[in-house]
Amino acid sequence: MLSPKKLRNAALLLFSYLFYLYGAAGFLLILVLSTLADYVLGRLIDRKAGYKRLWLSFSLLINLGLLAYFKYANFFVAEINSFLLGWEFSPIEWHDVILPIGISFFTFQKISYIIDVYRGKSRALVNIVDFALYIAMFPQLIAGPIVRFSYIRRQLKERRESWNDFYNGTLRFCWGLLKKVVIAGSCAQIADVIFGLQLELLDTKVAWLGAITYTLQIYFDFSAYSDMAIGMGMMFGFTFPENFNRPYSALSITDFWRRWHITLSRWFRDYLYIPLGGNRRTTFRTCLNMAIVCILCGIWHGANWTFLVWGIYHGVFLILERVTGTREISHEKFKILRRFITLLIVVIGWVLFRSENITQATGFLGAMFTLTDGPISYELSRALNYRNLLILMTALPVFFLPGDFSLIRQLIDKKDPAPLFAGVVMILLVLPYCAALIVGGVSSPFIYYRF
Amino acid sequence: MARIGLKPPRFNGRTLFDNEYYRSFDQYFNDSFSLRSPLIFAKRWLDYRLFLMTDIEEVHVGRNGWLYSRQSIDDYRKEACDRVQEMQRLVLDLHAIEKIIEATGRRFLFVVAPNKSTIYPENVGFVPKSTGCDRSLYDLFLETNEIHPVKSFVGLQQSLLEARTDNALLYDKAATCWNDLGAGVAAESIQAQLIQDASRKQAFDYGRREAGGDDDLARKLMGFLSGVDDVPVMHIASSVQSELSSAIVYGDNFIENLIPHIAQIFNRLEIIRTDSIPARQYGENLRAGDLILLERAESGLGTMRLEIDSLFSTFEAEASIPVRSRFDLMNALPGPNVSLVKNGQNLEVKSVGDRSSFKLPAIPASNDHIFRVLKLTAEAQHADLMTVEYMADPVLVIRKSLKPGIKTMYFPLPFRESLTLKIYPGRKAGVLILQSAEILEFSDIPGNLEPDSEKNSQDKTESASEGSRISSSETQIEIRNFNTLTENMKNVPYHTEITNVLPEISVSTSPALTLNDFEDGSIFQRHGQSADIVVSGTYSGQMEAIEARVIRNNTTEEIVPWTVIDSAPRNGIFVGKLASVPQGGWYNLQVRSHIEHTVFMNGRHKWGVGILIACLGQSNMKEWFFTGKDLKAHSLLRKFSGTGWSKITDLGNAAIAFGNRIIDRLQIPVGLLDFSVNGSGLRKEADWGTGYWEDTSPNSIYDRFISGVSKAGGAVEFVVWIQGEADAARGTVTQNEYAQSLEGFILNQVRSDIANGSGQENLPFLIVMMIKRPGGKDAPHQDIRNAQRHVVENVTDCYLAATTLDLKNHGRQHLTPKAYISMGNRVAQTVLYILGKETYHRGPTGVKKIDSSTIEIAIKHNGGSDFKPVAGITGWEVIADGTSVPIAEAYRHDSQTIRIRLERPLNAKAEIRYLYGAMPDVEHVVLDNSPMSLPLEEYQAEIN
């Protein structure tokens, strides 16, 4: 609001690059150069001349090549070396590659742009500043939401800032901060202790506690980031797409993926699943397409067997729901039972997701489903202090609330001043505590920061 | 503490894409954010008051806001069942100490101060306990002690539990240790043990000081340091004539409140806070006290180091030991890979490494009336680690460091009829000469411990050994042979195994030799200009004698000619010494039969004789080996990391710069023994989960270091220490605590356990000062630097290895790759200086005031003849009245002096510091004009 309208995108871009410099200075050039490449390629594709397919392939090669190198090279070399050592061959000499932050997110945004232009759904941007801002916009640069080009194109040019949006954005940002630092942070303290325990020290109750606290942690952590990104976007006049819609109220895994990391699910749907044929072909082909999408979605999260297995695990349930037709059951039928079963499947999935390796995952799941009772560790008893228990109790309703309930929406949209006032006062009271947790170094980094 | 000179990191074109710049800026912002401390303080207060919890690991919040130390909670959880042997060993050691001290007419007391959680368990709150054990270390100690009690032990638990009432707390709610009232109760119990005549007891004045006052845990919980620095050594003389003359008291934090009480019992007290007894760094005269009192907190039982050998060496000469039984070493039974040869009175033990062992067959052990200690005198030819196993149930394992020369070792024998000892002479091949074995017998002296010299003397003369009473004269000591003892041991199970017959191998097979070749690239520590190399191997067939020689690697150039190394090989093994192998490398070894030269074997691996340098510390030492690829390592540079030797190629700027510079000058192999551990603290409070260096328990980082050095030969020429960040980071370790710990670490641990391979009197210990943090909050770091400086100044043969404050930081705690080169070169400079190969820039020699606002600093050149820059010198701070006085300019006056002009005159007493302050600007420090461009050293002085 402070900069002239013509320069507002340039100002935002400058701050976005400064933001990236601050977090990953060494990789700014990669971001800038790959942005430039896609800008040029987008323009070439948009000229309606020949070689559109070639330019598209070239862009995909650059983007997916960078992603593959930075994200998966370490993993593949480690696996090959493990194999070579097993056969007593010399391992490949390799220095670990550092992952540029946010690469998974901005790569997907660039791909969405190039494909939209290729498909003719959007014209390529002429103004390079607008394009660079779309790729690097700092509120959602690191961990989403993944904003599709077609969704934001108009806002890049025609958005309007207002004090009301600024106020609502601030509220939403503070809400996200509170969720992240207080709720996710407390859940993380418990979950980290439990997932750090040796497998033989896990008993049934502790394993379930770990699974549930991590389930809460990942939701409050990731959705908090999205809240903060959406809130900051609102402050600058943008409307980013929602990324979460009460995922733990889902009635099926299909429903879960409509509510969890919505922008990623939709990206995969529009840019992978549908081009593969979607559900318009045979059941087998549909299932195969779903399996491909789920596997890729799994390894998108990182180069580890646990992510692959997590993707396959979700894929199996999605396919089962399609094959058995359970996804077609009316929303009102067996609602509680279906919510419970879905939540159970999701919780088990998070154990796969959180584990360091498959051995830990199987051991952890074994502890969850084998009745044992042992002493809890002192570290866990410390983590289960009054503060964390109180916050855990506050967070637990997320499993039981109606699927369309949103507290922050209630606060923002409700015109009744009393709850709004109470909410604002509560946020203002807790904010200093959040600040103390951050400056004291107690707060843990965002989970999706490393993806 | 005022944050002096807190400045943001400087920005320039090169820092734009440097991640570390932004991290530094982040750190600077974090440190200079004025609301940071109030916010954290408020949060901690809320956590404690509202939620009865804390994020501070060292503090446990119990019921009703009671605070307990984390260590005491570990004990409270009673999960120490796997440490039974540790406590058995402690009780045995205490018995031995008690006996040897009392045999000199002195008295000994061992006092355990119970944890707060032991006396006030009801306020601990919920703490999960293991279902399988239910024993704390103290429980195990009490159980073990109950079977064969150490009579000098003063148990305080019962008296404290009886004395506690709801309105008179013995431990304060927010303190770790007992308060004055609790200490008074403890002092009464101690007095009761010492003086049994009630009329002669001191009536303690409990009203003298107000109970309570200490709140160390509350301060820790709020993030402050634990308290004022404790003075490690105190001498207290009582003005009132007391019942007992003098005592040496070893204690921990519990001692503080105890001092006023026990000072009333003694005329003189020497109080030493230490974990090691004796504490060599304080140079106490153990023989000056009538009583030695050892106080230990319950939670500190596992970390106490009792130096039995040292205590026995101190007291044995004046001790009245009724019976000394000689043990014929020829009764020893060879085990695998060992040959035992009687040589006069000596037993020569040839071993080929850790697979070799032999047994000392059944010897009488201790019982309720006689406590026995085996005294073994051995001559080692190289540094190694000898392991002795008590073949009892459970097996007790005792390890002793051997260094070249004669060592007398003492082994308290457990309470059982007899005992067989299995001895592993060392981890490396070598010859160990056992010169003598004696069993010292201490008869139980009944009666009390009153200071009645007549009675005492009578008690001593009445003491008798089992089966034979000694003469009434104290000076007459019975000496008998083990053979006479064996007569009394006919029912001893192992007796029948005793034999003089050494097994010989069959001679029917054709002769062949196998050499135990050295690991490729291994380096032996030189002694002077050469080293004695132990050569070993196995043979088959008839073998009269074995000879060996050294040739230059892959040539026929003879370095050491054929020399008989073992004239009488036995038991299928040969071991011998190849003396005076000149320093240098690389070499190969060859062995052959002295008679049949065709029976021959070549060593395939290359090795050398040179300098071994132990590299200890945390991440900045680890970075020596893993940061930077700007240099190529000299072919004579090797690294040893515990598992074996490896070549350094191009990774590790500091290690390569350091090693190359020494090799370039000396042209001999250099081996860097990397035992650094990321994140390791010196003290337990700084243990981040990766270990701490004071911990000597099995498989601790220190234990792994000792074992590793032993594997690499056992001796080193230098130790380089780069550590302190972990102790500074959480601000839980004070300057004095760190200094005490580092002194103890050098004197009681490193120099005690590692052989000195240098020509210096003591093993040189080189301390690299902690590097500068890029942002603020340097105060705890400055404390650690001050402590390091204190140690350098107070410990003989301890050196400031390098000034580092001017080196460029690469984030919070680490240097840039280029800066590591400077650091490596500077440490090499110190090594070469100690070896007499380099001069060394020693820095400022004095400071004087020219006028009220001008100061002149004289500097001494040893390396260069001048310095730069000529103007705009930075790194200086002038402090007056606790605040920094702005410096207008600092410039070169002449080649010997620097002048500093201040912006305002100095009216009060002031202090000048160079590269010493919290955050000095060090962009333009003083560098001499020598090729090394060495910086002026850190300096601190008062301005008169």
mmCIF file of N, CA, C and O in Angstrom, chain B residues 854-902:
data_model
loop_
_atom_site.group_PDB
_atom_site.id
_atom_site.type_symbol
_atom_site.label_atom_id
_atom_site.label_comp_id
_atom_site.label_asym_id
_atom_site.label_seq_id
_atom_site.Cartn_x
_atom_site.Cartn_y
_atom_site.Cartn_z
ATOM 1 N N THR B 854 45.862 9.459 26.286
ATOM 2 C CA THR B 854 46.716 8.698 25.364
ATOM 3 C C THR B 854 47.418 7.565 26.119
ATOM 4 O O THR B 854 47.955 7.771 27.211
ATOM 5 N N ILE B 855 47.368 6.414 25.505
ATOM 6 C CA ILE B 855 47.973 5.223 26.117
ATOM 7 C C ILE B 855 48.994 4.681 25.138
ATOM 8 O O ILE B 855 48.757 4.683 23.920
ATOM 9 N N GLU B 856 50.085 4.202 25.683
ATOM 10 C CA GLU B 856 51.102 3.617 24.807
ATOM 11 C C GLU B 856 51.327 2.159 25.193
ATOM 12 O O GLU B 856 51.481 1.830 26.368
ATOM 13 N N ILE B 857 51.359 1.333 24.179
ATOM 14 C CA ILE B 857 51.558 -0.112 24.413
ATOM 15 C C ILE B 857 52.881 -0.512 23.775
ATOM 16 O O ILE B 857 53.115 -0.254 22.588
ATOM 17 N N ALA B 858 53.715 -1.130 24.584
ATOM 18 C CA ALA B 858 54.986 -1.625 24.048
ATOM 19 C C ALA B 858 54.795 -3.052 23.574
ATOM 20 O O ALA B 858 54.124 -3.845 24.233
ATOM 21 N N ILE B 859 55.345 -3.370 22.422
ATOM 22 C CA ILE B 859 55.244 -4.745 21.932
ATOM 23 C C ILE B 859 56.646 -5.293 21.683
ATOM 24 O O ILE B 859 57.588 -4.551 21.406
ATOM 25 N N LYS B 860 56.753 -6.598 21.794
ATOM 26 C CA LYS B 860 58.050 -7.240 21.638
ATOM 27 C C LYS B 860 58.001 -8.106 20.386
ATOM 28 O O LYS B 860 57.036 -8.845 20.190
ATOM 29 N N HIS B 861 59.021 -7.997 19.599
ATOM 30 C CA HIS B 861 59.070 -8.816 18.384
ATOM 31 C C HIS B 861 59.989 -10.003 18.592
ATOM 32 O O HIS B 861 61.112 -9.845 19.042
ATOM 33 N N ASN B 862 59.483 -11.138 18.266
ATOM 34 C CA ASN B 862 60.351 -12.308 18.224
ATOM 35 C C ASN B 862 60.427 -12.842 16.806
ATOM 36 O O ASN B 862 61.432 -13.382 16.386
ATOM 37 N N GLY B 863 59.346 -12.722 16.127
ATOM 38 C CA GLY B 863 59.320 -13.211 14.755
ATOM 39 C C GLY B 863 59.680 -12.106 13.800
ATOM 40 O O GLY B 863 60.765 -12.066 13.220
ATOM 41 N N GLY B 864 58.797 -11.139 13.676
ATOM 42 C CA GLY B 864 59.041 -10.049 12.740
ATOM 43 C C GLY B 864 59.815 -8.920 13.399
ATOM 44 O O GLY B 864 60.279 -9.032 14.540
ATOM 45 N N SER B 865 59.928 -7.817 12.662
ATOM 46 C CA SER B 865 60.637 -6.667 13.199
ATOM 47 C C SER B 865 59.735 -5.432 13.221
ATOM 48 O O SER B 865 60.059 -4.416 13.805
ATOM 49 N N ASP B 866 58.612 -5.537 12.566
ATOM 50 C CA ASP B 866 57.684 -4.413 12.526
ATOM 51 C C ASP B 866 56.265 -4.980 12.423
ATOM 52 O O ASP B 866 56.085 -6.199 12.428
ATOM 53 N N PHE B 867 55.314 -4.100 12.283
ATOM 54 C CA PHE B 867 53.946 -4.607 12.192
ATOM 55 C C PHE B 867 53.103 -3.688 11.331
ATOM 56 O O PHE B 867 53.506 -2.565 10.988
ATOM 57 N N LYS B 868 51.948 -4.170 11.002
ATOM 58 C CA LYS B 868 50.973 -3.385 10.262
ATOM 59 C C LYS B 868 49.601 -3.637 10.879
ATOM 60 O O LYS B 868 49.448 -4.644 11.590
ATOM 61 N N PRO B 869 48.613 -2.803 10.672
ATOM 62 C CA PRO B 869 48.603 -1.571 9.901
ATOM 63 C C PRO B 869 49.227 -0.425 10.699
ATOM 64 O O PRO B 869 49.377 -0.537 11.925
ATOM 65 N N VAL B 870 49.535 0.623 10.021
ATOM 66 C CA VAL B 870 50.170 1.744 10.713
ATOM 67 C C VAL B 870 49.117 2.644 11.356
ATOM 68 O O VAL B 870 49.412 3.405 12.261
ATOM 69 N N ALA B 871 47.898 2.578 10.863
ATOM 70 C CA ALA B 871 46.825 3.388 11.460
ATOM 71 C C ALA B 871 45.529 2.587 11.392
ATOM 72 O O ALA B 871 45.436 1.603 10.673
ATOM 73 N N GLY B 872 44.566 3.057 12.147
ATOM 74 C CA GLY B 872 43.254 2.389 12.124
ATOM 75 C C GLY B 872 43.287 0.995 12.711
ATOM 76 O O GLY B 872 42.530 0.114 12.310
ATOM 77 N N ILE B 873 44.194 0.789 13.675
ATOM 78 C CA ILE B 873 44.304 -0.543 14.299
ATOM 79 C C ILE B 873 43.042 -0.800 15.122
ATOM 80 O O ILE B 873 42.545 0.088 15.814
ATOM 81 N N THR B 874 42.544 -1.984 15.043
ATOM 82 C CA THR B 874 41.340 -2.329 15.810
ATOM 83 C C THR B 874 41.637 -3.492 16.740
ATOM 84 O O THR B 874 42.706 -4.078 16.691
ATOM 85 N N GLY B 875 40.646 -3.826 17.553
ATOM 86 C CA GLY B 875 40.798 -4.951 18.473
ATOM 87 C C GLY B 875 41.083 -4.519 19.901
ATOM 88 O O GLY B 875 41.103 -5.333 20.796
ATOM 89 N N TRP B 876 41.300 -3.228 20.106
ATOM 90 C CA TRP B 876 41.605 -2.729 21.446
ATOM 91 C C TRP B 876 40.322 -2.252 22.129
ATOM 92 O O TRP B 876 39.428 -1.725 21.486
ATOM 93 N N GLU B 877 40.290 -2.436 23.420
ATOM 94 C CA GLU B 877 39.183 -1.907 24.214
ATOM 95 C C GLU B 877 39.756 -1.292 25.476
ATOM 96 O O GLU B 877 40.680 -1.852 26.080
ATOM 97 N N VAL B 878 39.232 -0.168 25.846
ATOM 98 C CA VAL B 878 39.613 0.443 27.122
ATOM 99 C C VAL B 878 38.342 0.497 27.962
ATOM 100 O O VAL B 878 37.310 1.001 27.514
ATOM 101 N N ILE B 879 38.433 -0.063 29.146
ATOM 102 C CA ILE B 879 37.258 -0.144 30.015
ATOM 103 C C ILE B 879 37.521 0.673 31.268
ATOM 104 O O ILE B 879 38.526 0.455 31.953
ATOM 105 N N ALA B 880 36.646 1.589 31.546
ATOM 106 C CA ALA B 880 36.735 2.361 32.796
ATOM 107 C C ALA B 880 35.358 2.375 33.430
ATOM 108 O O ALA B 880 34.362 2.595 32.751
ATOM 109 N N ASP B 881 35.319 2.113 34.699
ATOM 110 C CA ASP B 881 34.038 2.044 35.429
ATOM 111 C C ASP B 881 33.059 1.094 34.760
ATOM 112 O O ASP B 881 31.858 1.336 34.711
ATOM 113 N N GLY B 882 33.559 0.044 34.230
ATOM 114 C CA GLY B 882 32.696 -0.993 33.645
ATOM 115 C C GLY B 882 32.140 -0.650 32.285
ATOM 116 O O GLY B 882 31.375 -1.417 31.711
ATOM 117 N N THR B 883 32.494 0.493 31.740
ATOM 118 C CA THR B 883 31.989 0.829 30.408
ATOM 119 C C THR B 883 33.155 1.066 29.449
ATOM 120 O O THR B 883 34.276 1.380 29.869
ATOM 121 N N SER B 884 32.837 0.943 28.189
ATOM 122 C CA SER B 884 33.857 1.072 27.171
ATOM 123 C C SER B 884 34.141 2.554 26.898
ATOM 124 O O SER B 884 33.222 3.349 26.724
ATOM 125 N N VAL B 885 35.410 2.900 26.855
ATOM 126 C CA VAL B 885 35.784 4.289 26.530
ATOM 127 C C VAL B 885 36.063 4.338 25.026
ATOM 128 O O VAL B 885 36.895 3.581 24.525
ATOM 129 N N PRO B 886 35.362 5.215 24.322
ATOM 130 C CA PRO B 886 35.553 5.240 22.865
ATOM 131 C C PRO B 886 36.998 5.570 22.490
ATOM 132 O O PRO B 886 37.628 6.437 23.104
ATOM 133 N N ILE B 887 37.488 4.853 21.478
ATOM 134 C CA ILE B 887 38.859 5.065 21.015
ATOM 135 C C ILE B 887 38.815 5.966 19.783
ATOM 136 O O ILE B 887 38.120 5.655 18.802
ATOM 137 N N ALA B 888 39.533 7.084 19.847
ATOM 138 C CA ALA B 888 39.557 8.001 18.698
ATOM 139 C C ALA B 888 40.435 7.411 17.598
ATOM 140 O O ALA B 888 40.069 7.409 16.426
ATOM 141 N N GLU B 889 41.621 6.949 17.993
ATOM 142 C CA GLU B 889 42.463 6.283 17.012
ATOM 143 C C GLU B 889 43.511 5.412 17.696
ATOM 144 O O GLU B 889 43.906 5.673 18.830
ATOM 145 N N ALA B 890 43.896 4.373 16.973
ATOM 146 C CA ALA B 890 44.978 3.511 17.447
ATOM 147 C C ALA B 890 45.937 3.380 16.281
ATOM 148 O O ALA B 890 45.525 3.023 15.176
ATOM 149 N N TYR B 891 47.201 3.704 16.516
ATOM 150 C CA TYR B 891 48.144 3.779 15.390
ATOM 151 C C TYR B 891 49.541 3.312 15.792
ATOM 152 O O TYR B 891 49.874 3.250 16.978
ATOM 153 N N ARG B 892 50.336 3.021 14.789
ATOM 154 C CA ARG B 892 51.723 2.632 15.009
ATOM 155 C C ARG B 892 52.512 3.892 15.351
ATOM 156 O O ARG B 892 52.549 4.844 14.566
ATOM 157 N N HIS B 893 53.121 3.881 16.537
ATOM 158 C CA HIS B 893 53.967 5.017 16.912
ATOM 159 C C HIS B 893 55.374 4.790 16.362
ATOM 160 O O HIS B 893 55.964 5.650 15.728
ATOM 161 N N ASP B 894 55.904 3.603 16.667
ATOM 162 C CA ASP B 894 57.125 3.144 16.005
ATOM 163 C C ASP B 894 57.048 1.623 15.956
ATOM 164 O O ASP B 894 56.023 1.055 16.337
ATOM 165 N N SER B 895 58.121 0.996 15.521
ATOM 166 C CA SER B 895 58.033 -0.455 15.321
ATOM 167 C C SER B 895 57.855 -1.211 16.629
ATOM 168 O O SER B 895 57.541 -2.401 16.626
ATOM 169 N N GLN B 896 58.041 -0.544 17.759
ATOM 170 C CA GLN B 896 57.933 -1.212 19.050
ATOM 171 C C GLN B 896 56.714 -0.747 19.855
ATOM 172 O O GLN B 896 56.450 -1.313 20.908
ATOM 173 N N THR B 897 56.044 0.273 19.375
ATOM 174 C CA THR B 897 54.945 0.798 20.199
ATOM 175 C C THR B 897 53.707 1.166 19.370
ATOM 176 O O THR B 897 53.808 1.574 18.211
ATOM 177 N N ILE B 898 52.587 1.001 20.059
ATOM 178 C CA ILE B 898 51.292 1.403 19.494
ATOM 179 C C ILE B 898 50.738 2.468 20.429
ATOM 180 O O ILE B 898 50.862 2.334 21.657
ATOM 181 N N ARG B 899 50.168 3.476 19.857
ATOM 182 C CA ARG B 899 49.535 4.483 20.710
ATOM 183 C C ARG B 899 48.028 4.503 20.470
ATOM 184 O O ARG B 899 47.571 4.371 19.333
ATOM 185 N N ILE B 900 47.327 4.714 21.553
ATOM 186 C CA ILE B 900 45.859 4.778 21.479
ATOM 187 C C ILE B 900 45.421 6.118 22.043
ATOM 188 O O ILE B 900 45.787 6.479 23.165
ATOM 189 N N ARG B 901 44.680 6.833 21.235
ATOM 190 C CA ARG B 901 44.140 8.111 21.699
ATOM 191 C C ARG B 901 42.649 7.935 21.973
ATOM 192 O O ARG B 901 41.915 7.409 21.125
ATOM 193 N N LEU B 902 42.247 8.329 23.158
ATOM 194 C CA LEU B 902 40.855 8.137 23.573
ATOM 195 C C LEU B 902 40.035 9.389 23.305
ATOM 196 O O LEU B 902 40.578 10.500 23.261
#
